[in-house]
Coordinates of C-alpha atoms in Angstrom, one line a residue:
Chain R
X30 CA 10.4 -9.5 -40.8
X31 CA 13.5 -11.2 -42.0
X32 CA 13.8 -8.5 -44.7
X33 CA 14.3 -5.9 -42.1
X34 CA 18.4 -5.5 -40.7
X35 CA 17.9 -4.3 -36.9
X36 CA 21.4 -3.1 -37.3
X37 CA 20.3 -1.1 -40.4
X38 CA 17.2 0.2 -37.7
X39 CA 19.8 1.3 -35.5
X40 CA 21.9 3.4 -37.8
X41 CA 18.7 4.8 -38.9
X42 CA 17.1 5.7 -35.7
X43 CA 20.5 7.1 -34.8
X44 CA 20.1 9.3 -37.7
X45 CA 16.7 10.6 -37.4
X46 CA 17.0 11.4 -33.8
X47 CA 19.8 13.8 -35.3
X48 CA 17.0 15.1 -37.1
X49 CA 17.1 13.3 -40.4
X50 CA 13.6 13.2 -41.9
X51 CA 14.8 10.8 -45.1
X52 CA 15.5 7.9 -42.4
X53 CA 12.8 8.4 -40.4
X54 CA 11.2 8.3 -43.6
X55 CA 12.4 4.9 -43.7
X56 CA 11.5 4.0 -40.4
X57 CA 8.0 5.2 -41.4
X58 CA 8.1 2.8 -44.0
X59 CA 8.4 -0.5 -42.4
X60 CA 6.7 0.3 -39.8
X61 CA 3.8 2.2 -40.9
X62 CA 1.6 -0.8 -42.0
X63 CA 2.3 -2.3 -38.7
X64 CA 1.0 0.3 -36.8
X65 CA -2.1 0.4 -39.5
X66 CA -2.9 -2.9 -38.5
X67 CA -2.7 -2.7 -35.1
X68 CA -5.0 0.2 -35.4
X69 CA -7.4 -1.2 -37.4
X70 CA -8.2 -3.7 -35.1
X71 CA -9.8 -1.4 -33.0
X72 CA -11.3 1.6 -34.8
X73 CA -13.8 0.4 -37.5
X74 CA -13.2 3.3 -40.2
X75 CA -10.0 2.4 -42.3
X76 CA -9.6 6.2 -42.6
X77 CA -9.5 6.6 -38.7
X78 CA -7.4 3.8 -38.3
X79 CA -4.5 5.8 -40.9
X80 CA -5.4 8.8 -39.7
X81 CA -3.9 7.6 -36.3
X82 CA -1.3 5.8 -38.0
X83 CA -0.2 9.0 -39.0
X84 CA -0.4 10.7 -35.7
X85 CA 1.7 8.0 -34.0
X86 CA 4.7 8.7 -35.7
X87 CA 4.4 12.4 -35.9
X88 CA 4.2 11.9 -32.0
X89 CA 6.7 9.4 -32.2
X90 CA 9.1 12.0 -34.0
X91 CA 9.1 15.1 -31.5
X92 CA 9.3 12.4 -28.4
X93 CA 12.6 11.0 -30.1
X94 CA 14.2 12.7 -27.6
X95 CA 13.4 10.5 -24.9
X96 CA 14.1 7.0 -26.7
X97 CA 17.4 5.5 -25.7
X98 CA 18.8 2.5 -28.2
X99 CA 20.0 0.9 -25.2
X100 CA 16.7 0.8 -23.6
X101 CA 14.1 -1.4 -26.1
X102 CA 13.7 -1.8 -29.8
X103 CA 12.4 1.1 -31.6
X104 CA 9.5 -1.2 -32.5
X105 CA 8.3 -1.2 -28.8
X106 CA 9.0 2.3 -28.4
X107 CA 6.6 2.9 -31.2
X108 CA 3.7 0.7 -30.6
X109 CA 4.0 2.2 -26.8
X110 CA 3.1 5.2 -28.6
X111 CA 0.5 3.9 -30.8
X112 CA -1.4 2.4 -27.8
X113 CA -1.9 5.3 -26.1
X114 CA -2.7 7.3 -28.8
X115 CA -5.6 5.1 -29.1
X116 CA -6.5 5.5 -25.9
X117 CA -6.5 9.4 -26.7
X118 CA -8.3 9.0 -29.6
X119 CA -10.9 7.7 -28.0
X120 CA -11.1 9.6 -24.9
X121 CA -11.5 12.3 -27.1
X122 CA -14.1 10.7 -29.4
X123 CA -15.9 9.0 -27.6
X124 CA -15.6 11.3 -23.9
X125 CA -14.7 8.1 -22.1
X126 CA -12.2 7.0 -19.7
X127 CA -12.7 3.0 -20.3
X128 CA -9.0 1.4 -20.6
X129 CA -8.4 0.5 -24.0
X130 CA -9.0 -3.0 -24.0
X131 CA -12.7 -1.8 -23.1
X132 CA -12.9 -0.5 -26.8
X133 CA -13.8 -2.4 -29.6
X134 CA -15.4 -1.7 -32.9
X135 CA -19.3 -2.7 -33.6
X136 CA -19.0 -2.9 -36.9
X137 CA -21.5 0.0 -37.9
X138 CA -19.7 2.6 -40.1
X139 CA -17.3 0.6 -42.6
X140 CA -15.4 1.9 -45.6
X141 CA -18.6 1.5 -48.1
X142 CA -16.4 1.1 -51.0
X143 CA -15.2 -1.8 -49.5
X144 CA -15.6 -5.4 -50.8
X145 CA -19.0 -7.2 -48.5
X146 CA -16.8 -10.7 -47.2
X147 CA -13.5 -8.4 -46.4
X148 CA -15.7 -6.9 -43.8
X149 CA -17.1 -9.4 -42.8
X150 CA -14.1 -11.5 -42.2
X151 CA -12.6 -8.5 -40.1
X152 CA -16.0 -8.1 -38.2
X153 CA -15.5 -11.9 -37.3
X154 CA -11.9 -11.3 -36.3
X155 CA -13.0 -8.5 -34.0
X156 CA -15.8 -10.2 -32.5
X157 CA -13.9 -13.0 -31.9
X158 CA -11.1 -10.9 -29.9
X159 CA -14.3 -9.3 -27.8
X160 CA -14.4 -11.7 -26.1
X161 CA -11.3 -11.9 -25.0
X162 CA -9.6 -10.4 -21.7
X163 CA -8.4 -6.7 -22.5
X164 CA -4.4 -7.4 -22.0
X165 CA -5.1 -11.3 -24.0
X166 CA -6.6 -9.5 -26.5
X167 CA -3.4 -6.9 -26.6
X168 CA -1.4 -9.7 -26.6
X169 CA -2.8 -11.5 -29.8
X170 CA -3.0 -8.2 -31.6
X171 CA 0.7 -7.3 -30.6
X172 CA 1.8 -10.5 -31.9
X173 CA -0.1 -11.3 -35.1
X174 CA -1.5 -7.9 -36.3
X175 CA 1.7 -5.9 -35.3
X176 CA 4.5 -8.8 -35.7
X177 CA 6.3 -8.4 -32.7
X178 CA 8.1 -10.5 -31.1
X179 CA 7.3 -11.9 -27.2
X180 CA 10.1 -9.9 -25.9
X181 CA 9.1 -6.8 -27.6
X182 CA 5.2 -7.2 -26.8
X183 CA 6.7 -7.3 -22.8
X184 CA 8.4 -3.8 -23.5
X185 CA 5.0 -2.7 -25.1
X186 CA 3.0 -3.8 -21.9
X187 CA 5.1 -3.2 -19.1
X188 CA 5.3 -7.3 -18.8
X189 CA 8.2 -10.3 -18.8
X190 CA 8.5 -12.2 -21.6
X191 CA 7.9 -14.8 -19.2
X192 CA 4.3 -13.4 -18.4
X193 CA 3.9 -12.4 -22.1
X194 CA 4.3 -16.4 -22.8
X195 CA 1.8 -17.5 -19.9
X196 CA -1.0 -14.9 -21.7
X197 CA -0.2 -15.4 -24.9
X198 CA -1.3 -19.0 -24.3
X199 CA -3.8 -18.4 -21.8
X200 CA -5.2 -15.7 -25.0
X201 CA -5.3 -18.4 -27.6
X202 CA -6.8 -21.3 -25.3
X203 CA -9.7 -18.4 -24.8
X204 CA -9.5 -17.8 -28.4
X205 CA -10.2 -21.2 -29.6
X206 CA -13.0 -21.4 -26.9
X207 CA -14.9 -18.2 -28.4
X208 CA -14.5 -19.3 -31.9
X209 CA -16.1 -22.5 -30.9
X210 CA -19.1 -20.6 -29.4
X211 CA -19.5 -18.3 -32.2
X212 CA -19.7 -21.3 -34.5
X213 CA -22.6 -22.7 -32.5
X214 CA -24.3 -19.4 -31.9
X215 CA -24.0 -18.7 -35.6
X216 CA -25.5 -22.3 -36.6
Chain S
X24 CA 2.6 -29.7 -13.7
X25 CA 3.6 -25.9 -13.5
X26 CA 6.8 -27.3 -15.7
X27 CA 4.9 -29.0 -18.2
X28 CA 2.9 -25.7 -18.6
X29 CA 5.6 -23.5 -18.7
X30 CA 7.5 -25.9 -21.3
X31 CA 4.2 -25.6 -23.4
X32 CA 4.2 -22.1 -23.1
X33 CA 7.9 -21.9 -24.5
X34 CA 7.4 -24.5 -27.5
X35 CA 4.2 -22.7 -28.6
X36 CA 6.1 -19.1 -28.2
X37 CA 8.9 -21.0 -30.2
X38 CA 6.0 -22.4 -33.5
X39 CA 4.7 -18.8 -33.2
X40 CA 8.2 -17.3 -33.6
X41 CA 9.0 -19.6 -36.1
X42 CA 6.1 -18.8 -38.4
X43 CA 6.7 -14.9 -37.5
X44 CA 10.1 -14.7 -38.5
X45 CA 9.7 -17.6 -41.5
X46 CA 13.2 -19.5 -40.2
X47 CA 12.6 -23.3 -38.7
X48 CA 9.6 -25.0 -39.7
X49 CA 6.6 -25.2 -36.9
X50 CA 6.0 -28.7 -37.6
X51 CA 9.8 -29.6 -37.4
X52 CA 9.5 -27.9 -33.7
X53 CA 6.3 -30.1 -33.0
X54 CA 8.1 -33.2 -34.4
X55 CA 10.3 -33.1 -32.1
X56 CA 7.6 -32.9 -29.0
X57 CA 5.1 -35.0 -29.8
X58 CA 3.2 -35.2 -26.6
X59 CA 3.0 -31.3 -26.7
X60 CA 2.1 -31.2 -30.6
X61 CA -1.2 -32.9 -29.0
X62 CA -1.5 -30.6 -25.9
X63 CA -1.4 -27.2 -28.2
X64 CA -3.4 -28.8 -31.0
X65 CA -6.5 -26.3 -29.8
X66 CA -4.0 -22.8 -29.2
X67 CA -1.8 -23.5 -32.5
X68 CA -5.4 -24.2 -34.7
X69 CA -6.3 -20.6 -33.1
X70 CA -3.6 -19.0 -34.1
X71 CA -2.9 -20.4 -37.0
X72 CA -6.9 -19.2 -37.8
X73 CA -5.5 -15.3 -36.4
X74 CA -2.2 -15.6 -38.6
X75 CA -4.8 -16.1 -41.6
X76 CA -7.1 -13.4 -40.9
X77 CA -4.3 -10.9 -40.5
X78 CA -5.0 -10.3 -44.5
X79 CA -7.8 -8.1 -43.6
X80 CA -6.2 -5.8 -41.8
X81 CA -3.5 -4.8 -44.1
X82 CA -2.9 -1.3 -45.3
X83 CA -3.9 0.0 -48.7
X84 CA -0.9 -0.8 -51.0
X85 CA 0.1 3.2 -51.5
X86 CA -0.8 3.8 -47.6
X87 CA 2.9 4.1 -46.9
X88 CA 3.7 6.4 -49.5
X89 CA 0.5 8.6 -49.7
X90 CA 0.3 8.9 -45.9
X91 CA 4.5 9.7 -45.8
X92 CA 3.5 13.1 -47.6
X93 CA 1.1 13.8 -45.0
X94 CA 3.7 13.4 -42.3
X95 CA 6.3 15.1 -43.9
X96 CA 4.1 17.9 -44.2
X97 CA 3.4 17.1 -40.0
X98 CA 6.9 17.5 -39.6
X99 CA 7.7 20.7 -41.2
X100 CA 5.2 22.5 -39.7
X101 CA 6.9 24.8 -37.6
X102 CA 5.7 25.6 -33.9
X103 CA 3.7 23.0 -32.0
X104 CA 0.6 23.1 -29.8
X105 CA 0.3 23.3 -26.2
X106 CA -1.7 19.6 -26.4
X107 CA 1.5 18.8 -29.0
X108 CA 4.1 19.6 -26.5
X109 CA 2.5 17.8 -23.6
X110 CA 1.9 15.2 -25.9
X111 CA 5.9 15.5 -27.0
X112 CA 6.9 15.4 -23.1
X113 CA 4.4 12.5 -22.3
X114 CA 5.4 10.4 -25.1
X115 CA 9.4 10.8 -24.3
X116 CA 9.1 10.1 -21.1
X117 CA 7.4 6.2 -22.6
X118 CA 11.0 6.3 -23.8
X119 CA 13.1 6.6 -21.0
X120 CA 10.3 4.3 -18.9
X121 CA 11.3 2.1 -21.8
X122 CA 15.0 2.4 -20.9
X123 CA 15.0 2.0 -17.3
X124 CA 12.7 -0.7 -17.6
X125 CA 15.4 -2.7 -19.1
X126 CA 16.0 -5.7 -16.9
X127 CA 19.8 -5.8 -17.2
X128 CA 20.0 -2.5 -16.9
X129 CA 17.7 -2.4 -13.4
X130 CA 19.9 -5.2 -12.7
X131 CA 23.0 -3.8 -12.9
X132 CA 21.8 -0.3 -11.6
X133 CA 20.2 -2.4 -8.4
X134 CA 24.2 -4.2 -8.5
X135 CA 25.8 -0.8 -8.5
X136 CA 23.7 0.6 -5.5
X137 CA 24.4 -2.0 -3.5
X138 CA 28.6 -1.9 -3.3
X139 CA 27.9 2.1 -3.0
X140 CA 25.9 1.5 0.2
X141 CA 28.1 -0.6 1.1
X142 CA 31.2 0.7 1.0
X143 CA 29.6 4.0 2.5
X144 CA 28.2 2.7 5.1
X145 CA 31.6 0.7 5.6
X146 CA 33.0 3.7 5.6
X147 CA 30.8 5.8 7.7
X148 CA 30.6 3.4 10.3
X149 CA 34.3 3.3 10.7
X150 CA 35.3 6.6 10.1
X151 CA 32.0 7.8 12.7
X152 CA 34.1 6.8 15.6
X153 CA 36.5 9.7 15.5
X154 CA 33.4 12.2 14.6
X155 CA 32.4 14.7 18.0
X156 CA 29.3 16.7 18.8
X157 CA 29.7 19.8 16.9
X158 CA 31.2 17.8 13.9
X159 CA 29.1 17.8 10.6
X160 CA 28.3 14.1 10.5
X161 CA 27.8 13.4 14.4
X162 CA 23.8 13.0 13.9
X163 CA 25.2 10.0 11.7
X164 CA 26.7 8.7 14.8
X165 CA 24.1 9.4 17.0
X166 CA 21.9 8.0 14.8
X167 CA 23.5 4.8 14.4
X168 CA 23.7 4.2 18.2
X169 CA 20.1 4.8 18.5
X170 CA 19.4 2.5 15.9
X171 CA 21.2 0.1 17.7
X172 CA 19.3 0.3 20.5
X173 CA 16.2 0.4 19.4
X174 CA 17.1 -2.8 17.6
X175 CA 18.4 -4.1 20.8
X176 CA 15.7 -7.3 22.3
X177 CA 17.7 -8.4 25.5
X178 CA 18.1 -6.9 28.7
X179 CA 22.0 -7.4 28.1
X180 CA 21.9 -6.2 24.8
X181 CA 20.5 -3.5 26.2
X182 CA 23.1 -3.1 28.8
X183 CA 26.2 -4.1 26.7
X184 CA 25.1 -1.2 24.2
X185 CA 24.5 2.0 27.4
X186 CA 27.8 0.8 28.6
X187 CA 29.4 0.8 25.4
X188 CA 27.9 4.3 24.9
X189 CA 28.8 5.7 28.2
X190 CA 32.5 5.2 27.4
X191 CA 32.2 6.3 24.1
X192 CA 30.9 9.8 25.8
X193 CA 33.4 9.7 28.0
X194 CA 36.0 9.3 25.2
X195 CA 33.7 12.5 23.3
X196 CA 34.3 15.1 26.3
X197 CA 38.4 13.9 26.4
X198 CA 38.7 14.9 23.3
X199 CA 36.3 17.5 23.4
X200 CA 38.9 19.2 26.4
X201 CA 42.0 18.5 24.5
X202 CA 40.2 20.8 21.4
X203 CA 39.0 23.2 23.9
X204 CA 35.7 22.7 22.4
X205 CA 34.0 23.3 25.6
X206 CA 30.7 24.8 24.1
X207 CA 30.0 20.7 23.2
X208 CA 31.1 19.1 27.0
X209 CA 27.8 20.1 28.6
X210 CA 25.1 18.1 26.5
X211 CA 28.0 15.3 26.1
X212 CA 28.1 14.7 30.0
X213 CA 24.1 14.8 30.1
X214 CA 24.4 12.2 27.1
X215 CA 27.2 10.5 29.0
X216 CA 24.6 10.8 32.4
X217 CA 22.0 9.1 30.4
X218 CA 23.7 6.1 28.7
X219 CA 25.1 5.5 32.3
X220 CA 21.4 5.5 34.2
X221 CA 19.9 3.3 31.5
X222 CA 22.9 1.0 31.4
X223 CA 22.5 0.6 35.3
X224 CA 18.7 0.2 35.0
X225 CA 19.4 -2.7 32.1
X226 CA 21.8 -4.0 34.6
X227 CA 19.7 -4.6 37.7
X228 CA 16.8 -6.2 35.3
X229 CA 19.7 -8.8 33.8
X230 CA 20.9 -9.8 37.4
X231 CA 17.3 -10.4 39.0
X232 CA 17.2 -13.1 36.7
X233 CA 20.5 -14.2 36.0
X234 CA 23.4 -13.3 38.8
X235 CA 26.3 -14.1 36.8
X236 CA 25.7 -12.5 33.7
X237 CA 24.6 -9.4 36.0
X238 CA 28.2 -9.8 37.3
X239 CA 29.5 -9.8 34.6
X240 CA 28.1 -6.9 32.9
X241 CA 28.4 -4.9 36.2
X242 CA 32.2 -5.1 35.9
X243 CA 32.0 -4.2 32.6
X244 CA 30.2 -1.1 33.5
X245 CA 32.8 -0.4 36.5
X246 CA 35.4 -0.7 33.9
X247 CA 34.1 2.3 31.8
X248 CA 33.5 4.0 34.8
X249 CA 36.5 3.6 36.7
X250 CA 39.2 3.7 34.3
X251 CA 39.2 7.4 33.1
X252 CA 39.2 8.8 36.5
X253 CA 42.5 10.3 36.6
X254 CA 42.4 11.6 33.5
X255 CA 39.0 12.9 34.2
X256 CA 41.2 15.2 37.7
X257 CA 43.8 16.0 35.1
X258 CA 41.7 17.2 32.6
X259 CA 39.4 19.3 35.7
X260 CA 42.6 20.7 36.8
X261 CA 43.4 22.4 33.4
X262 CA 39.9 23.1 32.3
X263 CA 38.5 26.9 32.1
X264 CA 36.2 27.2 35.2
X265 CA 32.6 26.4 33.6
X266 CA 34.6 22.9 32.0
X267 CA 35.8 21.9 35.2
X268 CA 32.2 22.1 36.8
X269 CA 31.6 19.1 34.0
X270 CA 34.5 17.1 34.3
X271 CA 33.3 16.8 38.6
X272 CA 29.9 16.3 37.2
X273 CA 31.1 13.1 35.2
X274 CA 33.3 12.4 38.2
X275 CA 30.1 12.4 40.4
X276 CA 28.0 10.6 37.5
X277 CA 30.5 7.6 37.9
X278 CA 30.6 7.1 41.4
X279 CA 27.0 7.2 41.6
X280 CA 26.7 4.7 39.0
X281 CA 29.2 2.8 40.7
X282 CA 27.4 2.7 44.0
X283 CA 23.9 1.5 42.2
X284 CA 25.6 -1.7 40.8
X285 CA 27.7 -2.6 43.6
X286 CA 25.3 -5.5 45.1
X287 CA 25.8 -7.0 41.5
X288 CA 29.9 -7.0 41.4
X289 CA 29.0 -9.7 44.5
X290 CA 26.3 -11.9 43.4
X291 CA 26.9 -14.5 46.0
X292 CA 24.5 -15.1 48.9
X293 CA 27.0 -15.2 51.4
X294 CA 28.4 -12.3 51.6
X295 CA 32.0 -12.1 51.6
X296 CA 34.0 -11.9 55.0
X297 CA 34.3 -7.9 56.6
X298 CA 37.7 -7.9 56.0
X299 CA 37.7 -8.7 52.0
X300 CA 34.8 -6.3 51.4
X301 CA 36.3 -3.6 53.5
X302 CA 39.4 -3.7 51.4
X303 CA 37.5 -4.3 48.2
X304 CA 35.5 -1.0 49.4
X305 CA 38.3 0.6 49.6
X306 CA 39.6 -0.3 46.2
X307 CA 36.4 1.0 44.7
X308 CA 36.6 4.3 46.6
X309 CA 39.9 4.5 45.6
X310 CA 39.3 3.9 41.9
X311 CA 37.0 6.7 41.6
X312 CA 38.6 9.1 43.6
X313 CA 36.4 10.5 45.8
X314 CA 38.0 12.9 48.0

């Protein structure tokens, strides 16, 4: 995101959490299609997956109150958010406790105005992450889908950077091994 | 081996960063390391397969701008659910986990605690000498000394701590007298009564197995004992009537503990001649005046 001034983020963070909805506007913004992706990922239905988008940040908004500047990047602040507003979302869709690396879409219920090999590419994408280890799989989707960096996906999990590095590896090693199996499986 | 891992781990963070952020080149990184450029061959063609795929997941090109309206509108609305407040609460608090979970901060927070214990406790333990029973911060005391003891291994540890106590007591119902607190010199002179019996007791278990160091911490218990005696008549002679029952009590508390240890001040098997012990009886009567 080389496009993206952090120091402009911090002015404009400042600002919203005075209650300025133009910058958090811009905050929305940039980070908006981040937070799609993420999403997306997991829920099948594009219109779920903005739905939620949406949700995060009004959630995001009235707990601004409790984010500190000094404390992590708003971008980790955020996606903290946006992962458990998942794991709302499907505890109250789907009446189930399972952690959300349990969760995955099975490709049923897709946008049908949708172009056939879009779908299918993402279907790949999330079958191959299935089969990954719930936090690997976190990791991979922090990192490519979301665009955060390793120090920021630790804020998002709880984790070092140190231990973000070791799974993030260990996530791709598996990765590589499951796309090799699909291959086979698929002929 | 757990190097070489972890140096993997960083150069492949460092290609992933690279391509995130669109500064140095991957390859330029993997140049520079060949032997690794081989190692993450499989994990860089994996995510250089994700990085691709990441096309599909993109928003629709308005999504920003048509879904802003909808928030704005979010925003305005005024009044929130009860599930919106606990929602509010629950999500604020990710924020200030977020802030405390800063390692520097942790860090210097974890720095911080540590001189303020220290210097309290510093202080405490130096200014706890001068607290008495009655005083606010005398449990602290108390507390201390029992710590001590219970951290206490040795027999003469064990000792060296009751005596140590016992003239700290004795000290406690001086002062005590000089105040004219006398409400406190009862319980201090049963305090003083204990240290005194278990210092004894510690004493006699040292000296059955070593003589000398039973010698030696049986003068050091005569010392305590002895030493305040006159002061102890003084102070029985000016008391108010119930204080000076407690100041012979102490008085009678010494000379009995006096008498228990006396086959330790003399270790040696043969006794020494009548004369010498006569006289040294005598000094020991003398020193705790018993009348």
């Amino acid at each position: 995101m080389p496009e993206w001034d952090k120091a402009t983020e911090k002015m404009l963070v400042r600002t919203a959490r005075k209650g300025d909805k133009e910058a958090y506007g811009r905050l929305y913004d940039h980070y908006a299609p981040l937070v799609f992706r993420f999403l997306f990922a997991h829920l099948d239905d594009r219109q779920d997956a903005e739905d939620l988008a949406v949700e995060v940040f009004m959630r995001v908004w009235r707990a601004l109150s409790g984010y500190r500047e000094r404390g992590a990047p708003f971008g980790a602040f955020i996606f903290r958010v946006a992962r458990n507003a998942l794991i709302d979302h499907y505890r109250r869709g789907n009446n189930s406790d399972l952690p959300l690396e349990e969760h995955h879409a099975d490709g049923g219920q897709s946008d049908p105005a949708e172009a056939l090999p879009a779908r299918l590419e993402r279907d790949k994408v999330r079958q191959a992450l299935s089969g990954l280890r719930g936090e690997q799989r976190v990791v991979l989707e922090l990192r490519f889908l979301a665009e955060l960096s390793t120090e920021e996906i630790g804020l998002v999990m709880g984790k070092s950077s140190g231990a973000v590095r070791v799974m993030q590896h260990r996530a791709l090693a598996a990765l590589r091994k499951r796309l090799e199996e699909l291959e086979v499986s698929n002929g | 081996m757990v190097e070489g891992r972890a140096k993997s781990e960083k150069i492949l963070d460092r290609c992933l960063e690279a391509s995130r952020s669109g500064g140095q080149d991957p390859k330029e990184i993997l140049r520079r390391q060949p032997e690794q450029a081989e190692a993450l061959r499989p994990e860089l063609e994996a995510a250089s397969w994700l990085h691709e795929k990441r096309q599909g997941f993109v928003a629709q090109p308005d999504f920003a701008q048509y879904s802003a309206q909808r928030l704005l509108a979010g925003l305005h609305k005024p009044g929130l659910s009860l599930r919106q407040r606990f929602l509010a609460w629950k999500d604020g608090q990710l924020g200030r986990q977020l802030f405390w979970n800063n390692p520097l901060l942790q860090a210097a927070s974890l720095v911080m605690l540590g001189f303020a214990l220290y210097f309290s406790l510093g202080s405490i333990g130096r200014a706890s000498q001068f607290w008495l029973p009655g005083d606010v911060f005398y449990p602290i005391k108390t507390v201390q000394e029992s710590a001590q003891l219970t951290l206490a291994v040795r027999a003469a540890e064990d000792a060296s701590l009751h005596i140590e106590f016992a003239h700290r007591r004795l000290l406690e119902v001086q002062s005590l007298a000089m105040e004219e607190r006398h409400a406190q010199i009862p319980r201090t002179v049963e305090n003083f009564r204990w240290h005194v019996e278990s210092a004894v007791r510690a004493v006699r278990r040292v000296a059955a197995r070593d003589p000398r160091q039973g010698q030696v911490l049986a003068e050091a218990l005569q010392g305590v004992l002895s030493e305040q005696v006159d002061l102890m008549r003084l102070l029985a002679s000016l008391a108010p009537l119930e204080s000076q029952v407690e100041f012979n009590r102490v008085r009678f508390i010494s000379q009995d503990g006096l008498s228990r240890i006396r086959d330790f001040l003399f270790p040696d098997e043969d006794a020494p001649d009548g004369g010498a012990r006569d006289s040294l009886q005598f000094c020991w009567v003398g020193a705790v005046g018993v009348t």
